[in-house]
Structures are given as structure tokens and as C-alpha cells.
PDB file of C-alpha atoms in Angstrom:
ATOM      1  CA  UNK Y   1      -1.043  32.753   3.070  1.00  0.00           C
ATOM      2  CA  UNK Y   2       1.657  34.430   5.163  1.00  0.00           C
ATOM      3  CA  UNK Y   3       2.861  31.110   6.709  1.00  0.00           C
ATOM      4  CA  UNK Y   4       3.953  29.837   3.304  1.00  0.00           C
ATOM      5  CA  UNK Y   5       6.787  32.344   3.416  1.00  0.00           C
ATOM      6  CA  UNK Y   6       8.452  30.280   6.077  1.00  0.00           C
ATOM      7  CA  UNK Y   7       8.969  27.450   3.571  1.00  0.00           C
ATOM      8  CA  UNK Y   8      11.062  27.093   0.437  1.00  0.00           C
ATOM      9  CA  UNK Y   9       8.800  27.852  -2.749  1.00  0.00           C
ATOM     10  CA  UNK Y  10       8.162  25.170  -5.193  1.00  0.00           C
ATOM     11  CA  UNK Y  11       9.789  22.355  -3.257  1.00  0.00           C
ATOM     12  CA  UNK Y  12       7.736  19.802  -1.410  1.00  0.00           C
ATOM     13  CA  UNK Y  13       7.996  16.323  -0.304  1.00  0.00           C
ATOM     14  CA  UNK Y  14       5.551  13.310  -0.349  1.00  0.00           C
ATOM     15  CA  UNK Y  15       5.856  10.197   1.874  1.00  0.00           C
ATOM     16  CA  UNK Y  16       4.599   6.812   1.143  1.00  0.00           C
ATOM     17  CA  UNK Y  17       4.392   5.183   4.510  1.00  0.00           C
ATOM     18  CA  UNK Y  18       3.883   1.361   4.282  1.00  0.00           C
ATOM     19  CA  UNK Y  19       2.681  -0.358   7.271  1.00  0.00           C
ATOM     20  CA  UNK Y  20       3.262  -4.096   8.032  1.00  0.00           C
ATOM     21  CA  UNK Y  21       1.386  -6.222  10.766  1.00  0.00           C
ATOM     22  CA  UNK Y  22       0.391  -9.718  10.916  1.00  0.00           C
ATOM     23  CA  UNK Y  23       0.870 -10.490   7.267  1.00  0.00           C
ATOM     24  CA  UNK Y  24      -0.833  -7.319   5.955  1.00  0.00           C
ATOM     25  CA  UNK Y  25       0.687  -4.531   4.078  1.00  0.00           C
ATOM     26  CA  UNK Y  26      -0.938  -1.024   4.067  1.00  0.00           C
ATOM     27  CA  UNK Y  27      -0.207   2.386   3.261  1.00  0.00           C
ATOM     28  CA  UNK Y  28      -1.088   5.701   5.149  1.00  0.00           C
ATOM     29  CA  UNK Y  29      -3.528   8.238   3.456  1.00  0.00           C
ATOM     30  CA  UNK Y  30      -5.031  11.499   4.308  1.00  0.00           C
ATOM     31  CA  UNK Y  31      -8.400  12.624   3.593  1.00  0.00           C
ATOM     32  CA  UNK Y  32      -8.866  16.357   2.853  1.00  0.00           C
ATOM     33  CA  UNK Y  33     -11.396  18.453   5.021  1.00  0.00           C
ATOM     34  CA  UNK Y  34     -14.897  18.321   3.819  1.00  0.00           C
ATOM     35  CA  UNK Y  35     -14.190  15.836   0.997  1.00  0.00           C
ATOM     36  CA  UNK Y  36     -13.961  12.024   0.221  1.00  0.00           C
ATOM     37  CA  UNK Y  37     -10.671  12.790  -1.517  1.00  0.00           C
ATOM     38  CA  UNK Y  38      -7.346  11.081  -0.294  1.00  0.00           C
ATOM     39  CA  UNK Y  39      -3.743  11.777  -0.805  1.00  0.00           C
ATOM     40  CA  UNK Y  40      -0.301  10.883   0.549  1.00  0.00           C
ATOM     41  CA  UNK Y  41       1.236  12.738   3.578  1.00  0.00           C
ATOM     42  CA  UNK Y  42       3.576  15.495   2.622  1.00  0.00           C
ATOM     43  CA  UNK Y  43       4.475  18.892   3.190  1.00  0.00           C
ATOM     44  CA  UNK Y  44       7.080  21.694   2.564  1.00  0.00           C
ATOM     45  CA  UNK Y  45      10.587  22.271   3.653  1.00  0.00           C
ATOM     46  CA  UNK Y  46      11.279  25.191   6.092  1.00  0.00           C
ATOM     47  CA  UNK Y  47      14.248  27.690   5.226  1.00  0.00           C
ATOM     48  CA  UNK Y  48      17.221  26.467   6.829  1.00  0.00           C
ATOM     49  CA  UNK Y  49      15.956  22.833   7.131  1.00  0.00           C
ATOM     50  CA  UNK Y  50      17.667  19.818   5.519  1.00  0.00           C
ATOM     51  CA  UNK Y  51      15.345  17.957   3.165  1.00  0.00           C
ATOM     52  CA  UNK Y  52      15.804  14.720   5.005  1.00  0.00           C
ATOM     53  CA  UNK Y  53      15.041  16.491   8.526  1.00  0.00           C
ATOM     54  CA  UNK Y  54      11.720  17.901   6.810  1.00  0.00           C
ATOM     55  CA  UNK Y  55      10.815  14.187   5.851  1.00  0.00           C
ATOM     56  CA  UNK Y  56      11.480  12.871   9.386  1.00  0.00           C
ATOM     57  CA  UNK Y  57       9.604  15.948  10.886  1.00  0.00           C
ATOM     58  CA  UNK Y  58       6.619  15.085   8.619  1.00  0.00           C
ATOM     59  CA  UNK Y  59       6.613  11.468   9.415  1.00  0.00           C
ATOM     60  CA  UNK Y  60       6.612  12.030  13.085  1.00  0.00           C
ATOM     61  CA  UNK Y  61       3.907  14.357  12.840  1.00  0.00           C
ATOM     62  CA  UNK Y  62       1.706  11.860  10.963  1.00  0.00           C
ATOM     63  CA  UNK Y  63       2.824   8.645  12.768  1.00  0.00           C
ATOM     64  CA  UNK Y  64       4.010   9.693  16.241  1.00  0.00           C
ATOM     65  CA  UNK Y  65       7.203   7.520  15.537  1.00  0.00           C
ATOM     66  CA  UNK Y  66      10.672   9.056  15.762  1.00  0.00           C
ATOM     67  CA  UNK Y  67      12.866   6.134  14.680  1.00  0.00           C
ATOM     68  CA  UNK Y  68      11.633   5.214  11.197  1.00  0.00           C
ATOM     69  CA  UNK Y  69      13.421   3.753   8.297  1.00  0.00           C
ATOM     70  CA  UNK Y  70      12.998   6.415   5.754  1.00  0.00           C
ATOM     71  CA  UNK Y  71      14.664   6.511   2.229  1.00  0.00           C
ATOM     72  CA  UNK Y  72      14.405   9.038  -0.769  1.00  0.00           C
ATOM     73  CA  UNK Y  73      13.366   7.204  -3.799  1.00  0.00           C
ATOM     74  CA  UNK Y  74      12.473   9.579  -6.602  1.00  0.00           C
ATOM     75  CA  UNK Y  75      11.969  13.223  -7.518  1.00  0.00           C
ATOM     76  CA  UNK Y  76       8.669  14.102  -9.240  1.00  0.00           C
ATOM     77  CA  UNK Y  77       8.884  17.038 -11.536  1.00  0.00           C
ATOM     78  CA  UNK Y  78       6.359  16.747 -14.427  1.00  0.00           C
ATOM     79  CA  UNK Y  79       4.924  19.840 -15.552  1.00  0.00           C
ATOM     80  CA  UNK Y  80       1.427  18.079 -15.403  1.00  0.00           C
ATOM     81  CA  UNK Y  81       1.054  16.238 -12.095  1.00  0.00           C
ATOM     82  CA  UNK Y  82      -2.766  15.852 -12.103  1.00  0.00           C
ATOM     83  CA  UNK Y  83      -3.273  12.386 -13.247  1.00  0.00           C
ATOM     84  CA  UNK Y  84      -6.800  11.339 -11.940  1.00  0.00           C
ATOM     85  CA  UNK Y  85      -8.263  14.842 -11.865  1.00  0.00           C
ATOM     86  CA  UNK Y  86      -7.297  18.082 -13.768  1.00  0.00           C
ATOM     87  CA  UNK Y  87      -6.035  21.089 -11.774  1.00  0.00           C
ATOM     88  CA  UNK Y  88      -9.445  22.726 -12.095  1.00  0.00           C
ATOM     89  CA  UNK Y  89     -11.393  19.377 -10.873  1.00  0.00           C
ATOM     90  CA  UNK Y  90      -8.808  19.200  -8.082  1.00  0.00           C
ATOM     91  CA  UNK Y  91      -9.413  22.803  -6.936  1.00  0.00           C
ATOM     92  CA  UNK Y  92     -13.233  22.092  -7.114  1.00  0.00           C
ATOM     93  CA  UNK Y  93     -13.027  18.828  -5.158  1.00  0.00           C
ATOM     94  CA  UNK Y  94     -11.129  20.563  -2.361  1.00  0.00           C
ATOM     95  CA  UNK Y  95     -13.480  23.574  -2.403  1.00  0.00           C
ATOM     96  CA  UNK Y  96     -10.738  26.032  -3.130  1.00  0.00           C
ATOM     97  CA  UNK Y  97     -11.341  29.295  -5.061  1.00  0.00           C
ATOM     98  CA  UNK Y  98      -9.165  29.652  -8.202  1.00  0.00           C
ATOM     99  CA  UNK Y  99      -6.784  32.449  -6.689  1.00  0.00           C
ATOM    100  CA  UNK Y 100      -6.556  30.765  -3.279  1.00  0.00           C
ATOM    101  CA  UNK Y 101      -5.856  27.506  -4.895  1.00  0.00           C
ATOM    102  CA  UNK Y 102      -3.235  28.794  -6.989  1.00  0.00           C
ATOM    103  CA  UNK Y 103      -1.480  30.218  -3.912  1.00  0.00           C
ATOM    104  CA  UNK Y 104      -1.710  26.799  -2.011  1.00  0.00           C
ATOM    105  CA  UNK Y 105      -1.295  24.352  -4.844  1.00  0.00           C
ATOM    106  CA  UNK Y 106       1.571  25.670  -6.846  1.00  0.00           C
ATOM    107  CA  UNK Y 107       3.622  23.800  -9.375  1.00  0.00           C
ATOM    108  CA  UNK Y 108       6.127  21.958  -7.162  1.00  0.00           C
ATOM    109  CA  UNK Y 109       9.050  19.520  -7.616  1.00  0.00           C
ATOM    110  CA  UNK Y 110       8.155  16.915  -5.185  1.00  0.00           C
ATOM    111  CA  UNK Y 111      10.811  14.641  -3.541  1.00  0.00           C
ATOM    112  CA  UNK Y 112       9.331  11.191  -2.827  1.00  0.00           C
ATOM    113  CA  UNK Y 113      10.320   9.279   0.295  1.00  0.00           C
ATOM    114  CA  UNK Y 114       9.055   5.733   1.349  1.00  0.00           C
ATOM    115  CA  UNK Y 115       8.991   4.340   4.842  1.00  0.00           C
ATOM    116  CA  UNK Y 116       8.146   0.869   6.494  1.00  0.00           C
ATOM    117  CA  UNK Y 117       6.696   0.739   9.966  1.00  0.00           C
ATOM    118  CA  UNK Y 118       4.829  -1.625  12.133  1.00  0.00           C
ATOM    119  CA  UNK Y 119       1.330  -0.063  11.646  1.00  0.00           C
ATOM    120  CA  UNK Y 120       0.163  -1.356  15.089  1.00  0.00           C
ATOM    121  CA  UNK Y 121       2.685   1.139  16.601  1.00  0.00           C
ATOM    122  CA  UNK Y 122       1.509   4.123  14.629  1.00  0.00           C
ATOM    123  CA  UNK Y 123      -1.051   6.770  15.934  1.00  0.00           C
ATOM    124  CA  UNK Y 124      -2.174   8.340  12.584  1.00  0.00           C
ATOM    125  CA  UNK Y 125      -2.739  12.142  12.812  1.00  0.00           C
ATOM    126  CA  UNK Y 126      -4.140  14.425  10.168  1.00  0.00           C
ATOM    127  CA  UNK Y 127      -2.507  17.737   9.191  1.00  0.00           C
ATOM    128  CA  UNK Y 128      -4.034  21.282   8.867  1.00  0.00           C
ATOM    129  CA  UNK Y 129      -5.730  20.607   5.458  1.00  0.00           C
ATOM    130  CA  UNK Y 130      -6.981  17.174   6.294  1.00  0.00           C
ATOM    131  CA  UNK Y 131      -9.392  15.549   8.812  1.00  0.00           C
ATOM    132  CA  UNK Y 132      -8.495  11.868   8.691  1.00  0.00           C
ATOM    133  CA  UNK Y 133      -5.424   9.829   8.462  1.00  0.00           C
ATOM    134  CA  UNK Y 134      -5.662   6.136   8.326  1.00  0.00           C
ATOM    135  CA  UNK Y 135      -4.313   2.943   6.772  1.00  0.00           C
ATOM    136  CA  UNK Y 136      -5.567   1.450   3.392  1.00  0.00           C
ATOM    137  CA  UNK Y 137      -4.829  -2.140   2.226  1.00  0.00           C
ATOM    138  CA  UNK Y 138      -2.352  -1.861  -0.564  1.00  0.00           C
ATOM    139  CA  UNK Y 139      -4.605  -3.573  -2.997  1.00  0.00           C
ATOM    140  CA  UNK Y 140      -7.467  -1.159  -2.057  1.00  0.00           C
ATOM    141  CA  UNK Y 141      -6.110   2.357  -2.696  1.00  0.00           C
ATOM    142  CA  UNK Y 142      -8.686   4.585  -4.230  1.00  0.00           C
ATOM    143  CA  UNK Y 143      -7.879   7.104  -6.956  1.00  0.00           C
ATOM    144  CA  UNK Y 144      -5.786   9.714  -5.227  1.00  0.00           C
ATOM    145  CA  UNK Y 145      -5.193  13.512  -5.845  1.00  0.00           C
ATOM    146  CA  UNK Y 146      -2.285  14.612  -7.848  1.00  0.00           C
ATOM    147  CA  UNK Y 147       0.129  12.032  -9.040  1.00  0.00           C
ATOM    148  CA  UNK Y 148       0.086  10.204  -5.873  1.00  0.00           C
ATOM    149  CA  UNK Y 149      -1.085   6.745  -7.258  1.00  0.00           C
ATOM    150  CA  UNK Y 150       2.066   6.774  -9.375  1.00  0.00           C
ATOM    151  CA  UNK Y 151       3.999   7.558  -6.261  1.00  0.00           C
ATOM    152  CA  UNK Y 152       2.673   4.555  -4.346  1.00  0.00           C
ATOM    153  CA  UNK Y 153       3.345   2.307  -7.334  1.00  0.00           C
ATOM    154  CA  UNK Y 154       7.043   3.362  -7.668  1.00  0.00           C
ATOM    155  CA  UNK Y 155       7.709   3.485  -3.962  1.00  0.00           C
ATOM    156  CA  UNK Y 156       6.372  -0.281  -3.622  1.00  0.00           C
ATOM    157  CA  UNK Y 157       8.694  -1.320  -6.600  1.00  0.00           C
ATOM    158  CA  UNK Y 158      11.625   0.383  -4.950  1.00  0.00           C
ATOM    159  CA  UNK Y 159      10.881  -1.294  -1.554  1.00  0.00           C
ATOM    160  CA  UNK Y 160      10.768  -4.532  -3.381  1.00  0.00           C
ATOM    161  CA  UNK Y 161      13.977  -3.906  -4.996  1.00  0.00           C
ATOM    162  CA  UNK Y 162      15.606  -2.922  -1.680  1.00  0.00           C
ATOM    163  CA  UNK Y 163      15.225  -6.536  -0.733  1.00  0.00           C
ATOM    164  CA  UNK Y 164      17.979  -7.425  -3.160  1.00  0.00           C
ATOM    165  CA  UNK Y 165      20.660  -5.382  -1.389  1.00  0.00           C
ATOM    166  CA  UNK Y 166      19.424  -4.456   2.028  1.00  0.00           C
ATOM    167  CA  UNK Y 167      17.662  -6.294   4.947  1.00  0.00           C
ATOM    168  CA  UNK Y 168      14.271  -5.434   6.366  1.00  0.00           C
ATOM    169  CA  UNK Y 169      12.645  -6.493   9.564  1.00  0.00           C
ATOM    170  CA  UNK Y 170      14.043  -4.554  12.231  1.00  0.00           C
ATOM    171  CA  UNK Y 171      11.410  -2.650  14.298  1.00  0.00           C
ATOM    172  CA  UNK Y 172       8.805  -4.510  12.174  1.00  0.00           C
ATOM    173  CA  UNK Y 173       8.912  -7.889  14.200  1.00  0.00           C
ATOM    174  CA  UNK Y 174       8.881  -8.584  17.881  1.00  0.00           C
ATOM    175  CA  UNK Y 175      12.320  -8.564  19.463  1.00  0.00           C
ATOM    176  CA  UNK Y 176      12.310 -12.432  19.325  1.00  0.00           C
ATOM    177  CA  UNK Y 177      10.752 -13.988  16.233  1.00  0.00           C
ATOM    178  CA  UNK Y 178      10.713 -17.241  14.349  1.00  0.00           C
ATOM    179  CA  UNK Y 179      12.076 -17.763  10.777  1.00  0.00           C
ATOM    180  CA  UNK Y 180       8.510 -18.330   9.479  1.00  0.00           C
ATOM    181  CA  UNK Y 181       7.683 -14.747  11.058  1.00  0.00           C
ATOM    182  CA  UNK Y 182      10.545 -13.191   9.079  1.00  0.00           C
ATOM    183  CA  UNK Y 183       9.654 -15.146   5.760  1.00  0.00           C
ATOM    184  CA  UNK Y 184       6.029 -13.845   6.159  1.00  0.00           C
ATOM    185  CA  UNK Y 185       7.213 -10.336   6.216  1.00  0.00           C
ATOM    186  CA  UNK Y 186       9.193 -10.824   3.147  1.00  0.00           C
ATOM    187  CA  UNK Y 187       6.486 -12.578   1.277  1.00  0.00           C
ATOM    188  CA  UNK Y 188       4.033  -9.765   2.244  1.00  0.00           C
ATOM    189  CA  UNK Y 189       6.167  -7.070   0.980  1.00  0.00           C
ATOM    190  CA  UNK Y 190       6.901  -9.014  -2.307  1.00  0.00           C
ATOM    191  CA  UNK Y 191       3.561 -10.339  -2.890  1.00  0.00           C
ATOM    192  CA  UNK Y 192       4.603 -13.894  -3.569  1.00  0.00           C
ATOM    193  CA  UNK Y 193       5.455 -17.097  -1.851  1.00  0.00           C
ATOM    194  CA  UNK Y 194       9.185 -18.157  -1.161  1.00  0.00           C
ATOM    195  CA  UNK Y 195      10.831 -21.399  -0.889  1.00  0.00           C
ATOM    196  CA  UNK Y 196      11.209 -22.188   2.972  1.00  0.00           C
ATOM    197  CA  UNK Y 197      14.684 -23.862   2.654  1.00  0.00           C
ATOM    198  CA  UNK Y 198      16.186 -21.361   0.322  1.00  0.00           C
ATOM    199  CA  UNK Y 199      14.834 -18.248   2.342  1.00  0.00           C
ATOM    200  CA  UNK Y 200      16.265 -19.827   5.588  1.00  0.00           C
ATOM    201  CA  UNK Y 201      19.676 -20.656   4.006  1.00  0.00           C
ATOM    202  CA  UNK Y 202      19.965 -17.241   2.484  1.00  0.00           C
ATOM    203  CA  UNK Y 203      18.981 -15.428   5.571  1.00  0.00           C
ATOM    204  CA  UNK Y 204      21.427 -17.176   7.865  1.00  0.00           C
ATOM    205  CA  UNK Y 205      24.186 -16.847   5.368  1.00  0.00           C
ATOM    206  CA  UNK Y 206      23.956 -12.958   5.625  1.00  0.00           C
ATOM    207  CA  UNK Y 207      25.015 -13.106   9.382  1.00  0.00           C
ATOM    208  CA  UNK Y 208      22.572 -10.600  10.647  1.00  0.00           C
ATOM    209  CA  UNK Y 209      20.429 -12.993  12.801  1.00  0.00           C
ATOM    210  CA  UNK Y 210      21.227 -14.562  16.162  1.00  0.00           C
ATOM    211  CA  UNK Y 211      19.597 -17.939  16.780  1.00  0.00           C
ATOM    212  CA  UNK Y 212      18.483 -18.372  20.452  1.00  0.00           C
ATOM    213  CA  UNK Y 213      18.217 -21.462  22.555  1.00  0.00           C
ATOM    214  CA  UNK Y 214      14.559 -20.751  22.860  1.00  0.00           C
ATOM    215  CA  UNK Y 215      11.916 -22.264  20.725  1.00  0.00           C
ATOM    216  CA  UNK Y 216       8.370 -20.773  20.354  1.00  0.00           C
ATOM    217  CA  UNK Y 217       5.854 -22.073  22.736  1.00  0.00           C
ATOM    218  CA  UNK Y 218       2.341 -23.062  22.273  1.00  0.00           C
ATOM    219  CA  UNK Y 219       2.920 -24.525  18.869  1.00  0.00           C
ATOM    220  CA  UNK Y 220       3.641 -27.816  17.410  1.00  0.00           C
ATOM    221  CA  UNK Y 221       5.836 -30.521  18.812  1.00  0.00           C
ATOM    222  CA  UNK Y 222       8.832 -29.333  16.626  1.00  0.00           C
ATOM    223  CA  UNK Y 223       8.384 -25.643  17.507  1.00  0.00           C
ATOM    224  CA  UNK Y 224      10.774 -23.347  15.594  1.00  0.00           C
ATOM    225  CA  UNK Y 225      13.729 -21.687  17.202  1.00  0.00           C
ATOM    226  CA  UNK Y 226      13.424 -18.051  17.935  1.00  0.00           C
ATOM    227  CA  UNK Y 227      15.867 -15.511  16.438  1.00  0.00           C
ATOM    228  CA  UNK Y 228      16.746 -11.882  17.040  1.00  0.00           C
ATOM    229  CA  UNK Y 229      18.664  -9.244  14.883  1.00  0.00           C
ATOM    230  CA  UNK Y 230      22.059  -8.484  15.712  1.00  0.00           C
ATOM    231  CA  UNK Y 231      21.497  -4.635  15.729  1.00  0.00           C
ATOM    232  CA  UNK Y 232      25.215  -3.729  14.985  1.00  0.00           C
ATOM    233  CA  UNK Y 233      25.414  -6.206  11.985  1.00  0.00           C
ATOM    234  CA  UNK Y 234      22.119  -5.071  10.683  1.00  0.00           C
ATOM    235  CA  UNK Y 235      22.848  -1.371  10.705  1.00  0.00           C
ATOM    236  CA  UNK Y 236      26.337  -2.022   8.892  1.00  0.00           C
ATOM    237  CA  UNK Y 237      24.354  -4.067   6.434  1.00  0.00           C
ATOM    238  CA  UNK Y 238      22.091  -1.170   5.737  1.00  0.00           C
ATOM    239  CA  UNK Y 239      25.036   1.239   5.356  1.00  0.00           C
ATOM    240  CA  UNK Y 240      27.145  -1.129   3.156  1.00  0.00           C
ATOM    241  CA  UNK Y 241      24.210  -2.179   0.989  1.00  0.00           C
ATOM    242  CA  UNK Y 242      25.788  -5.631   0.191  1.00  0.00           C
ATOM    243  CA  UNK Y 243      23.173  -7.960   1.189  1.00  0.00           C
ATOM    244  CA  UNK Y 244      21.340 -10.203  -1.214  1.00  0.00           C
ATOM    245  CA  UNK Y 245      23.495  -9.521  -4.139  1.00  0.00           C
ATOM    246  CA  UNK Y 246      24.571 -12.731  -6.249  1.00  0.00           C
TER     247      UNK Y 246
END
């Protein structure tokens, strides 16, 4: 395919895009044309294009969002990267002749990225090779093509580990939110319950939240206070990577 000449050979990227909304954690998957087989969004890197720029381009094409927290987490370089189906089975499932398949599906070293978005804000869009792009519950992901199940597993472990040294929440919650809202976000990502008092004490100690004089309306008599992120302090915390240590 002539268009492949525009891209670096044997280098690709794959993106595990996690979506959070209302206590749910999902992952964005693509379905190949004419099949029931799914994979992660990904693509190749143009000549003269930085790797991170290629990842941001790919995510914007799939989600319609331009401001996304995106982080490189691992390089996948095994010689054998066909975990659920062999190379021949993969070509058959995708309806590709052997010669064309070898041209399209080469032995690539793939750089893995993960992102966390508010999935209600996303407009999922398939790429040239796929005809459906949609969210799957994190616990209901089907067997994926290539080694993409391994990618999702490692990306989720990395995201959970991130909570030990960086904050999450900005652009995932409303501008004003309650401490229970923030705790629900962390519990959803971690997949476990957290002690309310310890969580609140810890979060307030990081000095990235501003407590407002407003309380949440329409709730119980002792409605919780509303908070918002201090954007400048939040971004500094992301850069310094000093939160949640100790």
C-alpha cells in the first residue's frame, strides 16, 4: 500500500483509552470491518512526527477531544505478539490474503499509551480499517486481536499505580464537585472501597483542592461542601510527581 510509505516502518502505537462516568470505568475498542473482532485504537507514526504528537493525533481522531491526559507506559516488542489467535488465524478473521496481510500487519514494536477521559464527552469514531468504535465495561472486554488484552491489563495496573504519585480528576469531574464524587472516581479506578475520613484527610493535605462556600443542593440536611481543583497547583503536581508518596 503506497500510503504506508508516509509512515515509519515497524513502529506503531496503541492507545488504551479509559473512560470514566458516574462510577463506571470503560475502555474504548474498535471493531474491524466485516468482523466481530475487536482491538485497541492505534496507528503509525508519520515521517518527521514526534511519537507523542502521533499519539495525540490518534486520540483526537478516535475521541474528538484535544486536551487529554496521555501517558506512555510500556513498549511491546515480543517477536510473537499474537496471543488469542495466531498470525494465520488473525489474517483469516480479518479477511486478508496472506501477501496483503504481511504488508499491512508487519512485525512492529508498539509503544503503549494510556489516557483517562470523561466518556460522556467523547464521540467515538472508527478508523479506515474499522467500522465501529465504542466503549466496553472494563470487566467485559472480549478476547482482543494481537496482544491487546495484555496491553489493557498493564495499562490499568499503571493507571492505578499512578494514583500513588500523581492526582487524577481534572476534566473527569464537573468544575464543582463533592468529596464523595472524588472518592467515587478513585474507588472506580482502583476497584476497591476507601475509608472516607482517611481519603478526605489525604486529599486535602495535597493542597490541590479549593473548598468553596457552597454546598451541594437537593441532598440531605448536612449537604457536603463543593470543591474545585486549583488548576495551577494540579498541573504542578502532575509535573513534579510528588503526590501520594509516603
